[in-house]
PDB file of C-alpha atoms and ligand atoms in Angstrom:
ATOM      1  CA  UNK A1400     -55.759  53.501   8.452  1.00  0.00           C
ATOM      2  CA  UNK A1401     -54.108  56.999   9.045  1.00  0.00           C
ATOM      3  CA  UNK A1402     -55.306  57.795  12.156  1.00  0.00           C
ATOM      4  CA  UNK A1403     -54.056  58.148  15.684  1.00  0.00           C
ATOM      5  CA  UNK A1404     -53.066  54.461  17.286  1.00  0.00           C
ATOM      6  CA  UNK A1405     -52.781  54.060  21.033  1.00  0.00           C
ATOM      7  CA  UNK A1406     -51.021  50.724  21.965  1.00  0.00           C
ATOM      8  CA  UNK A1407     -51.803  49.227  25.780  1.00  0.00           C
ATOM      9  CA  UNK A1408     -49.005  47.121  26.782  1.00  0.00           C
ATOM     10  CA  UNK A1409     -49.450  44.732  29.218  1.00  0.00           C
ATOM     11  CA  UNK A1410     -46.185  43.065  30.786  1.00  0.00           C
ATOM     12  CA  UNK A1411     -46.065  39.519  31.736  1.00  0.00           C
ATOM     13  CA  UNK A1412     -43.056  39.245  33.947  1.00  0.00           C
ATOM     14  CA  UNK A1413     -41.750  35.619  34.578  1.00  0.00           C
ATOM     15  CA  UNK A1414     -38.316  36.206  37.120  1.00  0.00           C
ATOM     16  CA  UNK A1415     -36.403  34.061  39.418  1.00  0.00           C
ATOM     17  CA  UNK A1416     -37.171  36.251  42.057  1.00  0.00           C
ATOM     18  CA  UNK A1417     -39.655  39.462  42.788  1.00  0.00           C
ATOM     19  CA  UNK A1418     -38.153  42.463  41.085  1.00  0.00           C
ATOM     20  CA  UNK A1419     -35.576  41.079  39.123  1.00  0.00           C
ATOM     21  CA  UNK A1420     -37.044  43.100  35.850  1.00  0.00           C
ATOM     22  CA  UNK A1421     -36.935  46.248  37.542  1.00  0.00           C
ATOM     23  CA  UNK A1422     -39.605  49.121  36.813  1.00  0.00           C
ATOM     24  CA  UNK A1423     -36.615  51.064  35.120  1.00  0.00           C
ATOM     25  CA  UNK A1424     -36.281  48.091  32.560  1.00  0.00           C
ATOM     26  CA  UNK A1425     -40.042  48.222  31.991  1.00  0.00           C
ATOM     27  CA  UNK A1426     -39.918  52.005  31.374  1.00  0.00           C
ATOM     28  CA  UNK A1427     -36.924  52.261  29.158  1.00  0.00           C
ATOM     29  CA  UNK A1428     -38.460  49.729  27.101  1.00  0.00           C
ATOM     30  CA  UNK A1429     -41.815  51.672  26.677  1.00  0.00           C
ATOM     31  CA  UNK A1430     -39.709  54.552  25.798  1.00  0.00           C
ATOM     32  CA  UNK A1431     -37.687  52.864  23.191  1.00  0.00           C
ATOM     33  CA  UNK A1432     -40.659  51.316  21.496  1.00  0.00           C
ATOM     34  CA  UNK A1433     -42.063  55.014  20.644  1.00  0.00           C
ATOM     35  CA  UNK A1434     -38.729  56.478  20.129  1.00  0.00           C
ATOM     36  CA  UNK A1435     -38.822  53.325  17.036  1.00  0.00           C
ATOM     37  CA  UNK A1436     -42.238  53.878  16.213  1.00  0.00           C
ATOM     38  CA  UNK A1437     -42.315  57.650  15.839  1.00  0.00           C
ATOM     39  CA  UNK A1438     -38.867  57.845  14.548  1.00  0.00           C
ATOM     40  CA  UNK A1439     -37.171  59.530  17.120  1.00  0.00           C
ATOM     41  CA  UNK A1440     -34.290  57.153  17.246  1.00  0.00           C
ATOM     42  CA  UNK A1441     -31.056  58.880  18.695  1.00  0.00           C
ATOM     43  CA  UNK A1442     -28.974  57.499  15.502  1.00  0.00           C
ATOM     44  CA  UNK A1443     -31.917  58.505  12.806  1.00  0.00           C
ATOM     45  CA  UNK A1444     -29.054  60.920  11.148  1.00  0.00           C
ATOM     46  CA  UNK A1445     -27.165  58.183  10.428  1.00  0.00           C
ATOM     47  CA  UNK A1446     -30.015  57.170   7.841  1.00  0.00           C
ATOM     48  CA  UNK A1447     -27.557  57.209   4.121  1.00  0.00           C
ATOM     49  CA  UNK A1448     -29.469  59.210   1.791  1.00  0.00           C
ATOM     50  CA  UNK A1449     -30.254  56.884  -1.039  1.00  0.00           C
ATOM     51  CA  UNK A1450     -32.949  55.475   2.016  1.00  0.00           C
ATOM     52  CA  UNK A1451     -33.848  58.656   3.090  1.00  0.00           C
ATOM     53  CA  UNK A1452     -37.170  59.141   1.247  1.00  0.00           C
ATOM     54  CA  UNK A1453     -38.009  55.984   2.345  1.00  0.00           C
ATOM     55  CA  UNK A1454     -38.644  56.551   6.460  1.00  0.00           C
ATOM     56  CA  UNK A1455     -41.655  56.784   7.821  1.00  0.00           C
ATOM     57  CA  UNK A1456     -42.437  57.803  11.041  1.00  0.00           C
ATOM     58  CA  UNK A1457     -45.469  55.339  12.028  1.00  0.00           C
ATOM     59  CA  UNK A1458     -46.969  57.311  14.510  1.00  0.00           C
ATOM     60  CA  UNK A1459     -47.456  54.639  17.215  1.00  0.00           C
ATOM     61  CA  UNK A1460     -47.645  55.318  21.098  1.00  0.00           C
ATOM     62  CA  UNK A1461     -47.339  53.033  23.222  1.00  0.00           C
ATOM     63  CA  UNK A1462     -48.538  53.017  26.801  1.00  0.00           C
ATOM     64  CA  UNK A1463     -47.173  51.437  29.421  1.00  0.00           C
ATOM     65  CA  UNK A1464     -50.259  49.061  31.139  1.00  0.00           C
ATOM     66  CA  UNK A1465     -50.544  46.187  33.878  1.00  0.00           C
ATOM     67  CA  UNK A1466     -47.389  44.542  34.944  1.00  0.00           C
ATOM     68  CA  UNK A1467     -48.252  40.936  35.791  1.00  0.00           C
ATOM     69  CA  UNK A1468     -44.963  39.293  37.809  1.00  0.00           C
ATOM     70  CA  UNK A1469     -44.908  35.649  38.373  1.00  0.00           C
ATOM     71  CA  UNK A1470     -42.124  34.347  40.494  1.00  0.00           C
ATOM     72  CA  UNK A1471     -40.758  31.183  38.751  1.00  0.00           C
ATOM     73  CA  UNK A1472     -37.589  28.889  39.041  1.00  0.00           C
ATOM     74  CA  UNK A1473     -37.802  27.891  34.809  1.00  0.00           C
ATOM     75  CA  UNK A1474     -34.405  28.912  33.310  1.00  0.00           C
ATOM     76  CA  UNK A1475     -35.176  28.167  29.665  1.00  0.00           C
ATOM     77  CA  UNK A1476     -38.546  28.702  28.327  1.00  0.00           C
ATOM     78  CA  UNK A1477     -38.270  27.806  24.681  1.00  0.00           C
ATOM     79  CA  UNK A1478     -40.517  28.983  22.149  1.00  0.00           C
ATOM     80  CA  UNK A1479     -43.707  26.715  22.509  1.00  0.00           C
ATOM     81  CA  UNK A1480     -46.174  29.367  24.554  1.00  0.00           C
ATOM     82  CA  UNK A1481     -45.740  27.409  27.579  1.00  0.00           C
ATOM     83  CA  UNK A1482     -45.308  31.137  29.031  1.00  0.00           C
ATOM     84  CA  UNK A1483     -48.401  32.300  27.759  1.00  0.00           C
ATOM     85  CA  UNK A1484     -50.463  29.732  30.149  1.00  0.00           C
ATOM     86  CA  UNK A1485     -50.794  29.959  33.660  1.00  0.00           C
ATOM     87  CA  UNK A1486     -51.700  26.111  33.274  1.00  0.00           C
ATOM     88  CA  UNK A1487     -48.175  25.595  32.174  1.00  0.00           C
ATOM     89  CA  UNK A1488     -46.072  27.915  34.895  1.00  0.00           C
ATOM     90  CA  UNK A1489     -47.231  30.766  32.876  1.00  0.00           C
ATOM     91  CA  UNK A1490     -49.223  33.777  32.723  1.00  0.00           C
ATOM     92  CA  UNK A1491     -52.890  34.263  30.772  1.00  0.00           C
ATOM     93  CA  UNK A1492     -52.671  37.003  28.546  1.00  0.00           C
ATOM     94  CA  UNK A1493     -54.622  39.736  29.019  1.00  0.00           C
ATOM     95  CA  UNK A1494     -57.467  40.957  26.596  1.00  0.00           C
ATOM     96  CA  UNK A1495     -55.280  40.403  22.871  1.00  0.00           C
ATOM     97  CA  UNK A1496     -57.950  42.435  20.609  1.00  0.00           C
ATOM     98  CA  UNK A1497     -57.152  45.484  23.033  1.00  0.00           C
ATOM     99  CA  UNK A1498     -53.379  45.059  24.418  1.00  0.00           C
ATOM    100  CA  UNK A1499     -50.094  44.315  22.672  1.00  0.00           C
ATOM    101  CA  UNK A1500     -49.326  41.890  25.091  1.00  0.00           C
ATOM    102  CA  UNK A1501     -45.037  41.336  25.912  1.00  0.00           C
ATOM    103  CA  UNK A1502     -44.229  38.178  27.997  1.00  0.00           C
ATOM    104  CA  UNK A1503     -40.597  38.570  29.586  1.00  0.00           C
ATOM    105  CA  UNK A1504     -39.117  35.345  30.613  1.00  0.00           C
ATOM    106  CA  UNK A1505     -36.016  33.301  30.146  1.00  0.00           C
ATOM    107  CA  UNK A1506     -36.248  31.835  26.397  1.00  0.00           C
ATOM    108  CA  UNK A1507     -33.099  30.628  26.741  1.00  0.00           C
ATOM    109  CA  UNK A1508     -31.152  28.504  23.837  1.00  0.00           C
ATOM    110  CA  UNK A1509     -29.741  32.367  22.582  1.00  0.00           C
ATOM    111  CA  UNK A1510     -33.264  32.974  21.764  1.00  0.00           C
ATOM    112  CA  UNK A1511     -33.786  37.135  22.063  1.00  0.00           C
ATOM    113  CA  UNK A1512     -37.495  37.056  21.160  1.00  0.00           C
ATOM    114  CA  UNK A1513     -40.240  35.945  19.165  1.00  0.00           C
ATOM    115  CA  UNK A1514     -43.087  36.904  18.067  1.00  0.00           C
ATOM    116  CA  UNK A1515     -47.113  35.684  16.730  1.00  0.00           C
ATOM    117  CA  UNK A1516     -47.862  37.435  13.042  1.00  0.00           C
ATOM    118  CA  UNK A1517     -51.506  39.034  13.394  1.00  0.00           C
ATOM    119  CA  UNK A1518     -54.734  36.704  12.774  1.00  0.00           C
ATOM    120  CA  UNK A1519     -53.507  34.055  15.108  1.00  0.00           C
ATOM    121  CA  UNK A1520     -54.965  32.333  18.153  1.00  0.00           C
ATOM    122  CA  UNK A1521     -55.806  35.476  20.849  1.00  0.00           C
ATOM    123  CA  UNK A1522     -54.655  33.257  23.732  1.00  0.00           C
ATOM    124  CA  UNK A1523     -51.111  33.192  22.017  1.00  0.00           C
ATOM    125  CA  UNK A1524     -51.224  37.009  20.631  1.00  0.00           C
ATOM    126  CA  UNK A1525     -48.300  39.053  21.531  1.00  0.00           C
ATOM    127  CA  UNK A1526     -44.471  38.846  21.851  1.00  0.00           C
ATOM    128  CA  UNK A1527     -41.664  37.605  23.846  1.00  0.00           C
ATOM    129  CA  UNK A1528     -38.443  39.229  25.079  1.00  0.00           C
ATOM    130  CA  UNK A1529     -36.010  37.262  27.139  1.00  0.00           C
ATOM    131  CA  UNK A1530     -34.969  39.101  30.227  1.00  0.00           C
ATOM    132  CA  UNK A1531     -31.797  40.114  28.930  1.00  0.00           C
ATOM    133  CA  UNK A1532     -33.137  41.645  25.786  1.00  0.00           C
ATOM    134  CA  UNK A1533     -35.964  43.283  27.816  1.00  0.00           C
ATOM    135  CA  UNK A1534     -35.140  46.886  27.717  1.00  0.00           C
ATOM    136  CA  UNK A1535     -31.572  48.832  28.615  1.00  0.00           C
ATOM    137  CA  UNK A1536     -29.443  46.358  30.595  1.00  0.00           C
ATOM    138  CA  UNK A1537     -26.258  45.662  30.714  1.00  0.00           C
ATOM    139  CA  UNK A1538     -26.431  42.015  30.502  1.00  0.00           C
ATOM    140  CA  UNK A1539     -27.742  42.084  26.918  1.00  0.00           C
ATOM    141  CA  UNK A1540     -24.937  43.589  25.730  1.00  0.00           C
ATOM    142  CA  UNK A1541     -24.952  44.416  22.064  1.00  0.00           C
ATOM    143  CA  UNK A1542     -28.652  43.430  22.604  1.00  0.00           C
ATOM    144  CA  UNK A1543     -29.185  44.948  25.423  1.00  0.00           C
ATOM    145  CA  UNK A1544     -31.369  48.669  24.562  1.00  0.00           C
ATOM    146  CA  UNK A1545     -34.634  47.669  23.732  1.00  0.00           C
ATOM    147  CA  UNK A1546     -34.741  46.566  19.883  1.00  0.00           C
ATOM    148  CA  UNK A1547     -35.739  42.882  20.485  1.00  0.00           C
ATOM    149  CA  UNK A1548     -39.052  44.466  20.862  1.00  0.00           C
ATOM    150  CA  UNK A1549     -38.884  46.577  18.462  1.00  0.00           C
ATOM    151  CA  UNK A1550     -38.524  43.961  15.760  1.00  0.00           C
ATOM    152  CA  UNK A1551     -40.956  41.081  17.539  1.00  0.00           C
ATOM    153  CA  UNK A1552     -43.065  44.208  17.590  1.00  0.00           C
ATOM    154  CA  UNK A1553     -42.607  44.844  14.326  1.00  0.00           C
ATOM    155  CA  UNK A1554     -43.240  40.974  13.210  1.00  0.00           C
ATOM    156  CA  UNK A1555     -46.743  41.258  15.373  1.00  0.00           C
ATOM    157  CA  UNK A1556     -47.922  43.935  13.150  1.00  0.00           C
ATOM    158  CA  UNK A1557     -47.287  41.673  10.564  1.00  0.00           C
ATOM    159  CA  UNK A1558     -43.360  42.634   8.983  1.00  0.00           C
ATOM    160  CA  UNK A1559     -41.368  40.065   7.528  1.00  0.00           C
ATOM    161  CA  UNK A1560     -38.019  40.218   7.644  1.00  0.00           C
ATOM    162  CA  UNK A1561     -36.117  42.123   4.953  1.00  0.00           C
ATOM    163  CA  UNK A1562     -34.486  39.429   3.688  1.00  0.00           C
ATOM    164  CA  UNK A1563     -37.794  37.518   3.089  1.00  0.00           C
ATOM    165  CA  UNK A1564     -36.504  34.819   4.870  1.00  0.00           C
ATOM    166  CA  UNK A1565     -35.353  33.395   1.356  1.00  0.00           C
ATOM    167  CA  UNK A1566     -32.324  34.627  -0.486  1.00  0.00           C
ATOM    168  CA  UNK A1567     -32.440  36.966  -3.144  1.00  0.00           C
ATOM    169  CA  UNK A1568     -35.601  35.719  -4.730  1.00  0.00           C
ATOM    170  CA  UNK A1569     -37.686  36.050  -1.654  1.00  0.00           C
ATOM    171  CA  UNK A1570     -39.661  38.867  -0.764  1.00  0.00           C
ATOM    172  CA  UNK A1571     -40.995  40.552   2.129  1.00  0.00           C
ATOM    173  CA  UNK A1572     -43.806  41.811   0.270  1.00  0.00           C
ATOM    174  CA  UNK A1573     -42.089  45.439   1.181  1.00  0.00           C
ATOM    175  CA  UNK A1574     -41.317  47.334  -2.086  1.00  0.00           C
ATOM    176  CA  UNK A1575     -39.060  50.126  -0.724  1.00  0.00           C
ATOM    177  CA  UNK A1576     -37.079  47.550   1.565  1.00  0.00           C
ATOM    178  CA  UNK A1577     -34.385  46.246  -1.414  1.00  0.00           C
ATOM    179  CA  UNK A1578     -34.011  43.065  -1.865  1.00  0.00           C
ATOM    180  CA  UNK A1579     -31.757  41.190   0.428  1.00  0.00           C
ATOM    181  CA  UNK A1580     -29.985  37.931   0.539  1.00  0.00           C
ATOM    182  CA  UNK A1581     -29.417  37.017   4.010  1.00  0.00           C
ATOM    183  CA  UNK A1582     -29.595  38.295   7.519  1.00  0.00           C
ATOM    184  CA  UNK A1583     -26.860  40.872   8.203  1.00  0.00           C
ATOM    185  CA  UNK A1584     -25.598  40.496  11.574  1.00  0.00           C
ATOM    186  CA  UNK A1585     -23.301  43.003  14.715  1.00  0.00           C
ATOM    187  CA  UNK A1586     -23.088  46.825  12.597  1.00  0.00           C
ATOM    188  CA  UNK A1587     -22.357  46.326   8.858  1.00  0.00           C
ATOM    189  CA  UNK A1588     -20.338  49.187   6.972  1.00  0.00           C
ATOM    190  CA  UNK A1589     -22.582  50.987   4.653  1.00  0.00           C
ATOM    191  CA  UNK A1590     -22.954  50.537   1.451  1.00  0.00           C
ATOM    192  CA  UNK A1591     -23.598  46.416   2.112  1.00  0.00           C
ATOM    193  CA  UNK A1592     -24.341  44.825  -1.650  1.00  0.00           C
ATOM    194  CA  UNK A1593     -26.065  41.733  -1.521  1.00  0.00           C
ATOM    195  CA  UNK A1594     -28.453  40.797  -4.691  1.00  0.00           C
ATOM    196  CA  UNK A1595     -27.445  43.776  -6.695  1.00  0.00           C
ATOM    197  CA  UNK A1596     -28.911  46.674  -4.099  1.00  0.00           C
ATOM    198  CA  UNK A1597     -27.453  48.001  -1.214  1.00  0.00           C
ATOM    199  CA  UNK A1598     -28.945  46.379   1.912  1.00  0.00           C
ATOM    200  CA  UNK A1599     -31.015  48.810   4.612  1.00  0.00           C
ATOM    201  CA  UNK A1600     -29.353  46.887   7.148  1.00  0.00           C
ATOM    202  CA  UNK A1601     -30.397  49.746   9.287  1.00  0.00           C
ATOM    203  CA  UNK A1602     -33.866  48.658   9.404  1.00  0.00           C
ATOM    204  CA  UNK A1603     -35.199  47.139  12.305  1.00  0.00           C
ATOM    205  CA  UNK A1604     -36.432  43.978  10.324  1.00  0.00           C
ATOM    206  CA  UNK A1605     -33.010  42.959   9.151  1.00  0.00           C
ATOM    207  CA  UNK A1606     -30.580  41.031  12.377  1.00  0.00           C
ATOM    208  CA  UNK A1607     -28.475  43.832  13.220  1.00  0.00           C
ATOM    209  CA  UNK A1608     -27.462  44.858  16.884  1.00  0.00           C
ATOM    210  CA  UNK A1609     -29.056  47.258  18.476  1.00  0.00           C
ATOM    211  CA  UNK A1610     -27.058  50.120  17.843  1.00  0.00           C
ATOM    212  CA  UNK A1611     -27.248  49.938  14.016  1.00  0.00           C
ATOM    213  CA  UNK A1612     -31.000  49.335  13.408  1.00  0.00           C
ATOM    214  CA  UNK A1613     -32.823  52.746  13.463  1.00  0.00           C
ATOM    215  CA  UNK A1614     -35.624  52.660  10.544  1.00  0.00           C
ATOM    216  CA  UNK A1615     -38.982  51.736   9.221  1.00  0.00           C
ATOM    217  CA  UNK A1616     -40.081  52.204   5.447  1.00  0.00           C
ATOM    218  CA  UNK A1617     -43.134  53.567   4.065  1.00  0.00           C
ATOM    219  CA  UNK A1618     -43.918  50.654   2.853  1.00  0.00           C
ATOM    220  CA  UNK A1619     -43.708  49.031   6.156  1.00  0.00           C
ATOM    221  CA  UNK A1620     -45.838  51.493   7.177  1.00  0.00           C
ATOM    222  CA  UNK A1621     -48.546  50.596   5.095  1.00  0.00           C
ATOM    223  CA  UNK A1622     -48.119  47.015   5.722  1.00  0.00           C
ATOM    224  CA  UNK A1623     -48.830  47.810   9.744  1.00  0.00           C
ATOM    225  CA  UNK A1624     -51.487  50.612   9.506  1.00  0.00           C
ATOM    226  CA  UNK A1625     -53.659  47.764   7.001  1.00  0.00           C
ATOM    227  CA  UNK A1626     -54.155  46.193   9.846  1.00  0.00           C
ATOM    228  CA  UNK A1627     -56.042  48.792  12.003  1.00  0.00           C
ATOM    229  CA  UNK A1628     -58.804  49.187   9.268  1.00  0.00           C
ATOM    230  CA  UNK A1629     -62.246  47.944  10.267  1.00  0.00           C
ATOM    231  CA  UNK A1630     -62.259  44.600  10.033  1.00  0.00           C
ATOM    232  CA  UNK A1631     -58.658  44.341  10.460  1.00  0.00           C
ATOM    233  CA  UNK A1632     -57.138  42.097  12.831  1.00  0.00           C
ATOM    234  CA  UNK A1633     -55.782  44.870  15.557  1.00  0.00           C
ATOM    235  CA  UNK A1634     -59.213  47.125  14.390  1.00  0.00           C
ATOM    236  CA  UNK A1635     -59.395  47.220  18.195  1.00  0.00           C
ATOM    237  CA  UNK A1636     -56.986  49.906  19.164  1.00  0.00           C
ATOM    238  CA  UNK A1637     -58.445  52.316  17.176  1.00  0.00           C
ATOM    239  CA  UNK A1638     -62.349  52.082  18.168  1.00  0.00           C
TER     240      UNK A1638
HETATM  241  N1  LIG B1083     -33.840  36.803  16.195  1.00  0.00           N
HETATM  242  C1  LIG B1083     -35.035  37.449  16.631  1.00  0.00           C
HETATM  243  C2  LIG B1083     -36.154  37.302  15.593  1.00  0.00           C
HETATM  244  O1  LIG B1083     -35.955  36.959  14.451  1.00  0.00           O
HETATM  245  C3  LIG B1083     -34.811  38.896  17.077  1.00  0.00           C
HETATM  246  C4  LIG B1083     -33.735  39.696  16.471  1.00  0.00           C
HETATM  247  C5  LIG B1083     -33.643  41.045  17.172  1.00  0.00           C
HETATM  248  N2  LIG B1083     -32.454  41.817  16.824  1.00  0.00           N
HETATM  249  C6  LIG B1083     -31.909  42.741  17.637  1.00  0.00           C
HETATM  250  N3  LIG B1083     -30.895  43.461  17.244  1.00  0.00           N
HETATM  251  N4  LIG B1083     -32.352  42.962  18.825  1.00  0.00           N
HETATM  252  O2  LIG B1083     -37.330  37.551  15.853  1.00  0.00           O
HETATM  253 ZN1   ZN B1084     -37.508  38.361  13.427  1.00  0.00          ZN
HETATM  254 CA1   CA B1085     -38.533  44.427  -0.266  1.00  0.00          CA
END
C-alpha cells in the first residue's frame, strides 16, 4: 500500500494520581512518533553512508485521539494485559481495527514497553509504554524521549527486531537490515561488526538508547505498508 496513512491514537492513561502523565508528555510523544515515522529525526545526519540508500521515510501521521485516565494505586503491571481490561483495574481499548491504541502504566520489573504483532486478539491490539518511557521526561533518562514507542510501534506493524531474535543465523525477514548477532545496547561506536556486516544499530528495531536510534529501512517499509492492503490486518486506517 503506498498511499496516505492516518494513525488515531488513543491513550490509555493508568497514574497514581490525576495528571501525573501530563498533556505535554502526551504531545511530545505524538510528535516524536511522526518525527520517526516520516524521518524527520533531529540526528538523521548522523545516518553512515554505507546505510544511507537504505532509509525510508514511511510516511505515517499520527494523530493525537481520546485520552482515557484511570486513577490507580498498581505499581507494577507486568506484561499479561491485565491493563488492557477494565475487569482487571484496567482500561477497554478503544475500537483496534481503527486506533493504534498506547496503554501507559507502570510495567514495572525494568520493562520499557511491549508490544502485540498485527493479527492478534483486537481486545489486546496495541502497545504499552511505562510511564517513564512515555514521551520526553526526565525520569527515563537515557530512555526518556519517546523511542519506546517508536519501536513497540514499530513491532505492532509487524517489525522484528534486527537481530532476529536469534544470533547470526536468524532473520528478521528484513533484507536491507544486515544481519546481526545480538541486541546492541546505550550508543555503540560506528562501524559495530557482528556476523561479518556492520550492525545498523541506529535503527529503531535494534536496543539502543534513545539518542542513537534514528532509522527505518526500505525494507521495513514494505514489511509495515503490507499490512494496510485490503484485506490486511490494519486495512482499516486507510478506508
Ligand atoms: N525492550 C523493549 C522491547 O523489546 C523496548 C526497547 C526500546 N528501546 C529504546 N531505546 N527505547 O520491546
Ligand atoms: Zn522490541
Ligand atoms: Ca535483515
Amino acid at each position: 500500500y503506498t498511499g496516505a496513512i492516518t494513525i488515531p491514537v488513543v491513550i490509555n492513561i493508568i497514574e497514581s494520581s490525576p495528571g501525573k502523565v501530563t498533556d505535554a508528555q502526551i504531545n511530545s510523544q505524538i510528535a516524536i512518533l511522526n518525527e520517526d515515522f516520516n524521518n524527520n529525526n533531529s540526528r538523521t545526519s548522523s545516518i553512515p553512508s554505507e546505510f544511507a540508500v537504505a532509509v525510508a521515510d514511511i510516511d505515517i501521521t499520527f494523530t493525537r485521539g481520546a485520552v482515557i485516565r484511570k486513577t490507580s494505586s498498581v505499581s507494577s503491571w507486568g506484561t499479561n494485559d491485565a491493563m488492557k481490561f477494565a475487569s482487571q483495574g484496567g482500561i477497554d481499548a478503544t475500537d483496534t481495527a481503527n486506533n493504534l491504541n498506547i496503554w501507559v502504566c507502570e510495567i514495572g520489573g525494568g520493562i520499557l514497553g511491549y508490544a502485540q504483532f498485527p493479527g492478534g486478539a483486537s481486545a489486546t491490539d496495541g502497545v504499552v509504554i511505562g510511564t517513564d518511557f512515555f514521551g520526553e521526561t526526565n525520569a527515563g533518562g537515557i530512555y526518556g524521549h519517546g523511542r519506546t514507542a517508536t519501536h513497540e510501534v514499530g513491532h505492532w506493524l509487524n517489525l522484528r527486531h534486527i537481530w532476529g531474535d536469534g544470533r547470526c543465523n536468524r532473520d528478521d525477514f528484513v533484507a536491507d537490515t544486515p544481519t546481526s548477532d545480538a541486541p546492541n545496547y546505550n550508543c555503540p561506536s560506528y562501524p559495530t561488526v557482528n556476523c561479518r556486516s556492520t550492525d545498523m544499530t541506529m535503527n529503531y528495531m535494534d536496543y539502543v538508547q534513545d539518542d542513537c536510534m534514528y532509522m527505518f529501512t526500505n525494507g521495513q517499509n514494505d514489511r509495515m505498508r503490507a499490512l494496510f492492503v485490503s484485506g490486511g490486518p490494519r486495512e482499516g486506517f486507510v478506508n
